[in-house]
Amino acid sequence: MAPKVVVITGCSTGMGLETAALLAKDSGNRFKVFATMRNLAKKAQLEIAAGSTLNKKLFIRELDVTKEDMIVEFIDRINREEGRVDILINNAGVGHVGAVEHVPMSQIRSIYETNVFGLIRLTQAVIPGMKANRAGHIVNISSIGGLFGYPFCDIYSSAKFAVEDSPNLLHHY
Ligand SMILES: NC(=O)c1ccc[n+]([C@@H]2O[C@H](COP(=O)([O-])OP(=O)(O)OC[C@H]3O[C@@H](n4cnc5c(N)ncnc54)[C@H](OP(=O)(O)O)[C@@H]3O)[C@@H](O)[C@H]2O)c1
């Protein structure tokens, strides 16, 4: 069976990096992973984690989830070259701690651009292909902060609450 084409956002560090390497190293060769990050200067850690899977089963690509044109161009290219996106993992996110009255609106907008609108835009970009193929999975990385609010995590929690509700927003594909 052809490997599933996986796109993961935010793979320079943390869960995105670990997930990309884990899937690429799958002993059943079930995944071809496009591990994306907004700054390719940070790719060294992922290259090490990928080991021998690099450029064979794990491919590192540039993608900033706040840049709509880049998202559309990137997903179009994967669809053209690979024929489909089977699995999208919306992992990219920024953390934030701070009482709401002290957070500038520009910073709040920036958190939402990454944690909410980026996730929605990526999802919009892959849905037509998944519908055409009548198959696909979208995994949204949320947080416990999206289930109940923490003191002084107002903005982060509100963004993760939006992620928690995004299946409703996106009509349960
Ligand atoms: N760690 C936790 O305890 C925890 C708990 C619950 C939920 N989460 C969620 O899990 C996800 C991953 O978190 P993590 O703990 O692995 O954090 P992390 O190590 O800070 O990784 C976050 C990743 O997102 C990337 N990113 C930020 N802005 C981006 C943008 N505009 N476009 C593309 N990538 C961008 C970062 O890239 P740069 O290196 O360029 O900044 C980084 O690769 C996030 O959605 C986070 O909210 C984490």
PDB file of C-alpha atoms and ligand atoms in Angstrom:
ATOM      1  CA  MET A   1       0.000   0.000   0.000  1.00  0.00           C
ATOM      2  CA  ALA A   2       1.281   3.503  -0.802  1.00  0.00           C
ATOM      3  CA  PRO A   3       2.449   5.405   2.268  1.00  0.00           C
ATOM      4  CA  LYS A   4       0.085   7.998   3.689  1.00  0.00           C
ATOM      5  CA  VAL A   5       1.120  11.553   2.835  1.00  0.00           C
ATOM      6  CA  VAL A   6       1.389  13.460   6.103  1.00  0.00           C
ATOM      7  CA  VAL A   7       1.792  17.215   6.563  1.00  0.00           C
ATOM      8  CA  ILE A   8       2.799  18.455  10.016  1.00  0.00           C
ATOM      9  CA  THR A   9       3.164  22.107  10.993  1.00  0.00           C
ATOM     10  CA  GLY A  10       5.648  23.505  13.524  1.00  0.00           C
ATOM     11  CA  CYS A  11       8.351  20.823  13.330  1.00  0.00           C
ATOM     12  CA  SER A  12      11.389  22.836  14.405  1.00  0.00           C
ATOM     13  CA  THR A  13      11.017  21.692  18.024  1.00  0.00           C
ATOM     14  CA  GLY A  14       8.788  19.875  20.464  1.00  0.00           C
ATOM     15  CA  MET A  15       5.847  17.669  19.569  1.00  0.00           C
ATOM     16  CA  GLY A  16       5.923  18.505  15.866  1.00  0.00           C
ATOM     17  CA  LEU A  17       9.555  17.426  15.573  1.00  0.00           C
ATOM     18  CA  GLU A  18       9.014  14.256  17.606  1.00  0.00           C
ATOM     19  CA  THR A  19       5.861  13.297  15.724  1.00  0.00           C
ATOM     20  CA  ALA A  20       7.501  13.838  12.337  1.00  0.00           C
ATOM     21  CA  ALA A  21      10.482  11.653  13.262  1.00  0.00           C
ATOM     22  CA  LEU A  22       8.271   8.971  14.825  1.00  0.00           C
ATOM     23  CA  LEU A  23       6.052   8.656  11.749  1.00  0.00           C
ATOM     24  CA  ALA A  24       9.002   8.704   9.352  1.00  0.00           C
ATOM     25  CA  LYS A  25      10.658   5.870  11.289  1.00  0.00           C
ATOM     26  CA  ASP A  26       7.516   3.725  11.254  1.00  0.00           C
ATOM     27  CA  SER A  27       8.726   0.174  10.708  1.00  0.00           C
ATOM     28  CA  GLY A  28       5.764  -0.543   8.448  1.00  0.00           C
ATOM     29  CA  ASN A  29       6.749   2.356   6.123  1.00  0.00           C
ATOM     30  CA  ARG A  30       3.214   3.643   6.373  1.00  0.00           C
ATOM     31  CA  PHE A  31       4.020   7.352   6.170  1.00  0.00           C
ATOM     32  CA  LYS A  32       5.701   9.881   3.901  1.00  0.00           C
ATOM     33  CA  VAL A  33       6.129  12.931   6.086  1.00  0.00           C
ATOM     34  CA  PHE A  34       6.315  16.573   5.044  1.00  0.00           C
ATOM     35  CA  ALA A  35       7.635  18.183   8.205  1.00  0.00           C
ATOM     36  CA  THR A  36       7.202  21.925   7.954  1.00  0.00           C
ATOM     37  CA  MET A  37       8.637  24.848   9.887  1.00  0.00           C
ATOM     38  CA  ARG A  38       8.531  28.604   9.471  1.00  0.00           C
ATOM     39  CA  ASN A  39      12.296  29.063   9.693  1.00  0.00           C
ATOM     40  CA  LEU A  40      14.468  26.550   7.863  1.00  0.00           C
ATOM     41  CA  ALA A  41      17.519  27.841   9.742  1.00  0.00           C
ATOM     42  CA  LYS A  42      16.172  25.723  12.617  1.00  0.00           C
ATOM     43  CA  LYS A  43      16.099  22.439  10.705  1.00  0.00           C
ATOM     44  CA  ALA A  44      19.286  20.862  12.152  1.00  0.00           C
ATOM     45  CA  GLN A  45      17.572  19.278  15.165  1.00  0.00           C
ATOM     46  CA  LEU A  46      14.931  17.667  12.970  1.00  0.00           C
ATOM     47  CA  GLU A  47      17.566  16.439  10.511  1.00  0.00           C
ATOM     48  CA  ILE A  48      19.300  14.690  13.408  1.00  0.00           C
ATOM     49  CA  ALA A  49      16.015  13.217  14.684  1.00  0.00           C
ATOM     50  CA  ALA A  50      15.094  12.024  11.185  1.00  0.00           C
ATOM     51  CA  GLY A  51      18.389  10.177  10.786  1.00  0.00           C
ATOM     52  CA  SER A  52      18.421   7.886   7.759  1.00  0.00           C
ATOM     53  CA  THR A  53      14.787   8.721   6.915  1.00  0.00           C
ATOM     54  CA  LEU A  54      15.780  12.259   5.878  1.00  0.00           C
ATOM     55  CA  ASN A  55      14.864  12.947   2.238  1.00  0.00           C
ATOM     56  CA  LYS A  56      13.609   9.380   1.942  1.00  0.00           C
ATOM     57  CA  LYS A  57      10.570   9.332   4.206  1.00  0.00           C
ATOM     58  CA  LEU A  58      10.869  12.710   5.919  1.00  0.00           C
ATOM     59  CA  PHE A  59      11.059  15.894   3.869  1.00  0.00           C
ATOM     60  CA  ILE A  60      11.587  19.287   5.483  1.00  0.00           C
ATOM     61  CA  ARG A  61       9.715  22.206   3.945  1.00  0.00           C
ATOM     62  CA  GLU A  62       9.212  25.872   4.829  1.00  0.00           C
ATOM     63  CA  LEU A  63       5.722  26.858   5.977  1.00  0.00           C
ATOM     64  CA  ASP A  64       4.598  29.765   8.125  1.00  0.00           C
ATOM     65  CA  VAL A  65       0.996  29.109   9.138  1.00  0.00           C
ATOM     66  CA  THR A  66       0.264  32.836   9.353  1.00  0.00           C
ATOM     67  CA  LYS A  67       1.019  33.293   5.647  1.00  0.00           C
ATOM     68  CA  GLU A  68      -2.070  32.438   3.678  1.00  0.00           C
ATOM     69  CA  ASP A  69      -0.474  32.542   0.203  1.00  0.00           C
ATOM     70  CA  MET A  70       2.291  30.254   1.395  1.00  0.00           C
ATOM     71  CA  ILE A  71      -0.244  27.758   2.781  1.00  0.00           C
ATOM     72  CA  VAL A  72      -2.222  27.633  -0.458  1.00  0.00           C
ATOM     73  CA  GLU A  73       0.905  27.324  -2.602  1.00  0.00           C
ATOM     74  CA  PHE A  74       2.366  24.626  -0.338  1.00  0.00           C
ATOM     75  CA  ILE A  75      -0.748  22.418  -0.255  1.00  0.00           C
ATOM     76  CA  ASP A  76      -1.291  22.870  -4.014  1.00  0.00           C
ATOM     77  CA  ARG A  77       2.247  21.691  -4.582  1.00  0.00           C
ATOM     78  CA  ILE A  78       1.868  18.615  -2.377  1.00  0.00           C
ATOM     79  CA  ASN A  79      -1.390  17.766  -4.153  1.00  0.00           C
ATOM     80  CA  ARG A  80       0.324  18.187  -7.539  1.00  0.00           C
ATOM     81  CA  GLU A  81       3.459  16.239  -6.679  1.00  0.00           C
ATOM     82  CA  GLU A  82       2.090  13.598  -4.292  1.00  0.00           C
ATOM     83  CA  GLY A  83      -1.502  13.421  -5.518  1.00  0.00           C
ATOM     84  CA  ARG A  84      -3.025  14.077  -2.103  1.00  0.00           C
ATOM     85  CA  VAL A  85      -2.665  14.959   1.565  1.00  0.00           C
ATOM     86  CA  ASP A  86      -3.864  12.005   3.627  1.00  0.00           C
ATOM     87  CA  ILE A  87      -3.163  13.400   7.068  1.00  0.00           C
ATOM     88  CA  LEU A  88      -2.803  17.004   8.264  1.00  0.00           C
ATOM     89  CA  ILE A  89      -1.446  17.546  11.762  1.00  0.00           C
ATOM     90  CA  ASN A  90      -2.065  21.142  12.844  1.00  0.00           C
ATOM     91  CA  ASN A  91       0.595  21.309  15.535  1.00  0.00           C
ATOM     92  CA  ALA A  92       2.166  24.787  15.188  1.00  0.00           C
ATOM     93  CA  GLY A  93       1.317  26.952  18.143  1.00  0.00           C
ATOM     94  CA  VAL A  94       2.631  29.631  20.430  1.00  0.00           C
ATOM     95  CA  GLY A  95       2.290  29.539  24.190  1.00  0.00           C
ATOM     96  CA  HIS A  96       1.434  32.570  26.267  1.00  0.00           C
ATOM     97  CA  VAL A  97       1.094  33.498  29.922  1.00  0.00           C
ATOM     98  CA  GLY A  98      -0.159  36.933  30.936  1.00  0.00           C
ATOM     99  CA  ALA A  99      -3.179  38.685  32.376  1.00  0.00           C
ATOM    100  CA  VAL A 100      -5.449  39.967  29.655  1.00  0.00           C
ATOM    101  CA  GLU A 101      -5.231  43.616  30.694  1.00  0.00           C
ATOM    102  CA  HIS A 102      -1.471  43.611  30.136  1.00  0.00           C
ATOM    103  CA  VAL A 103      -1.384  41.989  26.713  1.00  0.00           C
ATOM    104  CA  PRO A 104      -1.218  44.318  23.719  1.00  0.00           C
ATOM    105  CA  MET A 105      -3.860  43.669  21.071  1.00  0.00           C
ATOM    106  CA  SER A 106      -1.112  43.171  18.491  1.00  0.00           C
ATOM    107  CA  GLN A 107       0.201  40.217  20.517  1.00  0.00           C
ATOM    108  CA  ILE A 108      -3.285  38.782  20.975  1.00  0.00           C
ATOM    109  CA  ARG A 109      -3.859  38.991  17.219  1.00  0.00           C
ATOM    110  CA  SER A 110      -0.533  37.328  16.580  1.00  0.00           C
ATOM    111  CA  ILE A 111      -1.394  34.402  18.920  1.00  0.00           C
ATOM    112  CA  TYR A 112      -4.735  33.945  17.169  1.00  0.00           C
ATOM    113  CA  GLU A 113      -3.089  34.148  13.726  1.00  0.00           C
ATOM    114  CA  THR A 114      -0.948  31.128  14.600  1.00  0.00           C
ATOM    115  CA  ASN A 115      -3.050  29.075  16.994  1.00  0.00           C
ATOM    116  CA  VAL A 116      -6.465  29.556  15.391  1.00  0.00           C
ATOM    117  CA  PHE A 117      -6.499  31.132  11.921  1.00  0.00           C
ATOM    118  CA  GLY A 118      -3.439  29.225  10.698  1.00  0.00           C
ATOM    119  CA  LEU A 119      -5.043  25.949  11.746  1.00  0.00           C
ATOM    120  CA  ILE A 120      -8.304  26.868  10.022  1.00  0.00           C
ATOM    121  CA  ARG A 121      -6.571  28.027   6.818  1.00  0.00           C
ATOM    122  CA  LEU A 122      -4.539  24.808   6.560  1.00  0.00           C
ATOM    123  CA  THR A 123      -7.704  22.823   7.127  1.00  0.00           C
ATOM    124  CA  GLN A 124      -9.525  24.740   4.400  1.00  0.00           C
ATOM    125  CA  ALA A 125      -6.636  24.072   2.036  1.00  0.00           C
ATOM    126  CA  VAL A 126      -6.651  20.270   2.463  1.00  0.00           C
ATOM    127  CA  ILE A 127     -10.410  19.649   2.622  1.00  0.00           C
ATOM    128  CA  PRO A 128     -11.150  19.799  -1.146  1.00  0.00           C
ATOM    129  CA  GLY A 129      -8.523  17.142  -1.861  1.00  0.00           C
ATOM    130  CA  MET A 130      -9.692  14.955   1.014  1.00  0.00           C
ATOM    131  CA  LYS A 131     -13.295  15.227  -0.178  1.00  0.00           C
ATOM    132  CA  ALA A 132     -12.267  14.307  -3.721  1.00  0.00           C
ATOM    133  CA  ASN A 133     -10.421  11.271  -2.350  1.00  0.00           C
ATOM    134  CA  ARG A 134     -13.244  10.530   0.088  1.00  0.00           C
ATOM    135  CA  ALA A 135     -10.570  10.000   2.736  1.00  0.00           C
ATOM    136  CA  GLY A 136      -8.348  11.973   5.071  1.00  0.00           C
ATOM    137  CA  HIS A 137      -7.588  12.806   8.655  1.00  0.00           C
ATOM    138  CA  ILE A 138      -7.029  16.171  10.308  1.00  0.00           C
ATOM    139  CA  VAL A 139      -5.453  16.191  13.752  1.00  0.00           C
ATOM    140  CA  ASN A 140      -5.641  19.470  15.660  1.00  0.00           C
ATOM    141  CA  ILE A 141      -3.261  19.808  18.597  1.00  0.00           C
ATOM    142  CA  SER A 142      -5.233  21.530  21.290  1.00  0.00           C
ATOM    143  CA  SER A 143      -4.454  21.754  24.995  1.00  0.00           C
ATOM    144  CA  ILE A 144      -5.950  21.100  28.375  1.00  0.00           C
ATOM    145  CA  GLY A 145      -6.185  24.916  28.300  1.00  0.00           C
ATOM    146  CA  GLY A 146      -8.850  24.482  25.622  1.00  0.00           C
ATOM    147  CA  LEU A 147     -11.023  22.496  28.019  1.00  0.00           C
ATOM    148  CA  PHE A 148     -10.798  24.768  31.039  1.00  0.00           C
ATOM    149  CA  GLY A 149      -9.182  28.143  31.535  1.00  0.00           C
ATOM    150  CA  TYR A 150      -6.115  28.728  33.703  1.00  0.00           C
ATOM    151  CA  PRO A 151      -5.540  31.941  35.630  1.00  0.00           C
ATOM    152  CA  PHE A 152      -3.357  34.299  33.579  1.00  0.00           C
ATOM    153  CA  CYS A 153      -3.591  32.115  30.481  1.00  0.00           C
ATOM    154  CA  ASP A 154      -6.647  33.972  29.218  1.00  0.00           C
ATOM    155  CA  ILE A 155      -5.502  34.527  25.657  1.00  0.00           C
ATOM    156  CA  TYR A 156      -3.870  31.132  25.113  1.00  0.00           C
ATOM    157  CA  SER A 157      -6.883  29.363  26.616  1.00  0.00           C
ATOM    158  CA  SER A 158      -9.391  31.306  24.558  1.00  0.00           C
ATOM    159  CA  ALA A 159      -7.464  30.411  21.394  1.00  0.00           C
ATOM    160  CA  LYS A 160      -7.373  26.731  22.395  1.00  0.00           C
ATOM    161  CA  PHE A 161     -11.089  26.821  23.193  1.00  0.00           C
ATOM    162  CA  ALA A 162     -11.523  27.943  19.576  1.00  0.00           C
ATOM    163  CA  VAL A 163      -9.439  24.964  18.457  1.00  0.00           C
ATOM    164  CA  GLU A 164     -11.524  22.633  20.600  1.00  0.00           C
ATOM    165  CA  ASP A 165     -14.618  23.934  18.870  1.00  0.00           C
ATOM    166  CA  SER A 166     -13.119  23.965  15.370  1.00  0.00           C
ATOM    167  CA  PRO A 167     -14.737  20.647  14.366  1.00  0.00           C
ATOM    168  CA  ASN A 168     -18.071  22.423  14.812  1.00  0.00           C
ATOM    169  CA  LEU A 169     -16.756  25.462  12.996  1.00  0.00           C
ATOM    170  CA  LEU A 170     -15.620  23.232  10.150  1.00  0.00           C
ATOM    171  CA  HIS A 171     -18.801  21.143  10.020  1.00  0.00           C
ATOM    172  CA  HIS A 172     -17.414  17.792  11.166  1.00  0.00           C
ATOM    173  CA  TYR A 173     -15.572  16.660   8.070  1.00  0.00           C
TER     174      TYR A 173
HETATM  175  N1  LIG B   1       4.129  21.741  25.609  1.00  0.00           N
HETATM  176  C1  LIG B   1       2.964  21.671  26.254  1.00  0.00           C
HETATM  177  O1  LIG B   1       2.893  21.490  27.469  1.00  0.00           O
HETATM  178  C2  LIG B   1       1.689  21.746  25.469  1.00  0.00           C
HETATM  179  C3  LIG B   1       0.513  21.463  26.139  1.00  0.00           C
HETATM  180  C4  LIG B   1      -0.673  21.511  25.467  1.00  0.00           C
HETATM  181  C5  LIG B   1      -0.695  21.859  24.129  1.00  0.00           C
HETATM  182  N2  LIG B   1       0.455  22.165  23.477  1.00  0.00           N
HETATM  183  C6  LIG B   1       0.342  22.522  22.058  1.00  0.00           C
HETATM  184  O2  LIG B   1       1.118  21.607  21.317  1.00  0.00           O
HETATM  185  C7  LIG B   1       1.597  22.228  20.130  1.00  0.00           C
HETATM  186  C8  LIG B   1       3.096  22.052  20.039  1.00  0.00           C
HETATM  187  O3  LIG B   1       3.677  22.633  21.184  1.00  0.00           O
HETATM  188  P1  LIG B   1       5.126  22.279  21.742  1.00  0.00           P
HETATM  189  O4  LIG B   1       5.007  22.095  23.186  1.00  0.00           O
HETATM  190  O5  LIG B   1       5.754  21.218  20.924  1.00  0.00           O
HETATM  191  O6  LIG B   1       5.809  23.715  21.533  1.00  0.00           O
HETATM  192  P2  LIG B   1       7.144  24.184  20.830  1.00  0.00           P
HETATM  193  O7  LIG B   1       8.252  23.253  21.106  1.00  0.00           O
HETATM  194  O8  LIG B   1       7.280  25.627  21.179  1.00  0.00           O
HETATM  195  O9  LIG B   1       6.773  24.069  19.265  1.00  0.00           O
HETATM  196  C9  LIG B   1       5.894  24.943  18.653  1.00  0.00           C
HETATM  197  C10 LIG B   1       6.189  24.911  17.177  1.00  0.00           C
HETATM  198  O10 LIG B   1       5.276  25.780  16.506  1.00  0.00           O
HETATM  199  C11 LIG B   1       6.038  26.571  15.619  1.00  0.00           C
HETATM  200  N3  LIG B   1       5.400  27.802  15.206  1.00  0.00           N
HETATM  201  C12 LIG B   1       5.110  28.901  15.948  1.00  0.00           C
HETATM  202  N4  LIG B   1       4.586  29.832  15.162  1.00  0.00           N
HETATM  203  C13 LIG B   1       4.525  29.319  13.901  1.00  0.00           C
HETATM  204  C14 LIG B   1       4.079  29.807  12.651  1.00  0.00           C
HETATM  205  N5  LIG B   1       3.575  31.035  12.514  1.00  0.00           N
HETATM  206  N6  LIG B   1       4.170  28.984  11.565  1.00  0.00           N
HETATM  207  C15 LIG B   1       4.686  27.743  11.677  1.00  0.00           C
HETATM  208  N7  LIG B   1       5.147  27.241  12.833  1.00  0.00           N
HETATM  209  C16 LIG B   1       5.065  28.028  13.927  1.00  0.00           C
HETATM  210  C17 LIG B   1       7.342  26.805  16.332  1.00  0.00           C
HETATM  211  O11 LIG B   1       8.307  27.281  15.428  1.00  0.00           O
HETATM  212  P3  LIG B   1       9.521  28.252  15.881  1.00  0.00           P
HETATM  213  O12 LIG B   1      10.586  27.349  16.405  1.00  0.00           O
HETATM  214  O13 LIG B   1       9.911  28.934  14.606  1.00  0.00           O
HETATM  215  O14 LIG B   1       8.975  29.184  16.919  1.00  0.00           O
HETATM  216  C18 LIG B   1       7.598  25.396  16.835  1.00  0.00           C
HETATM  217  O15 LIG B   1       8.115  24.596  15.789  1.00  0.00           O
HETATM  218  C19 LIG B   1       1.143  23.688  20.205  1.00  0.00           C
HETATM  219  O16 LIG B   1      -0.031  23.866  19.461  1.00  0.00           O
HETATM  220  C20 LIG B   1       0.883  23.889  21.692  1.00  0.00           C
HETATM  221  O17 LIG B   1      -0.050  24.900  21.940  1.00  0.00           O
HETATM  222  C21 LIG B   1       1.635  22.107  24.134  1.00  0.00           C
END
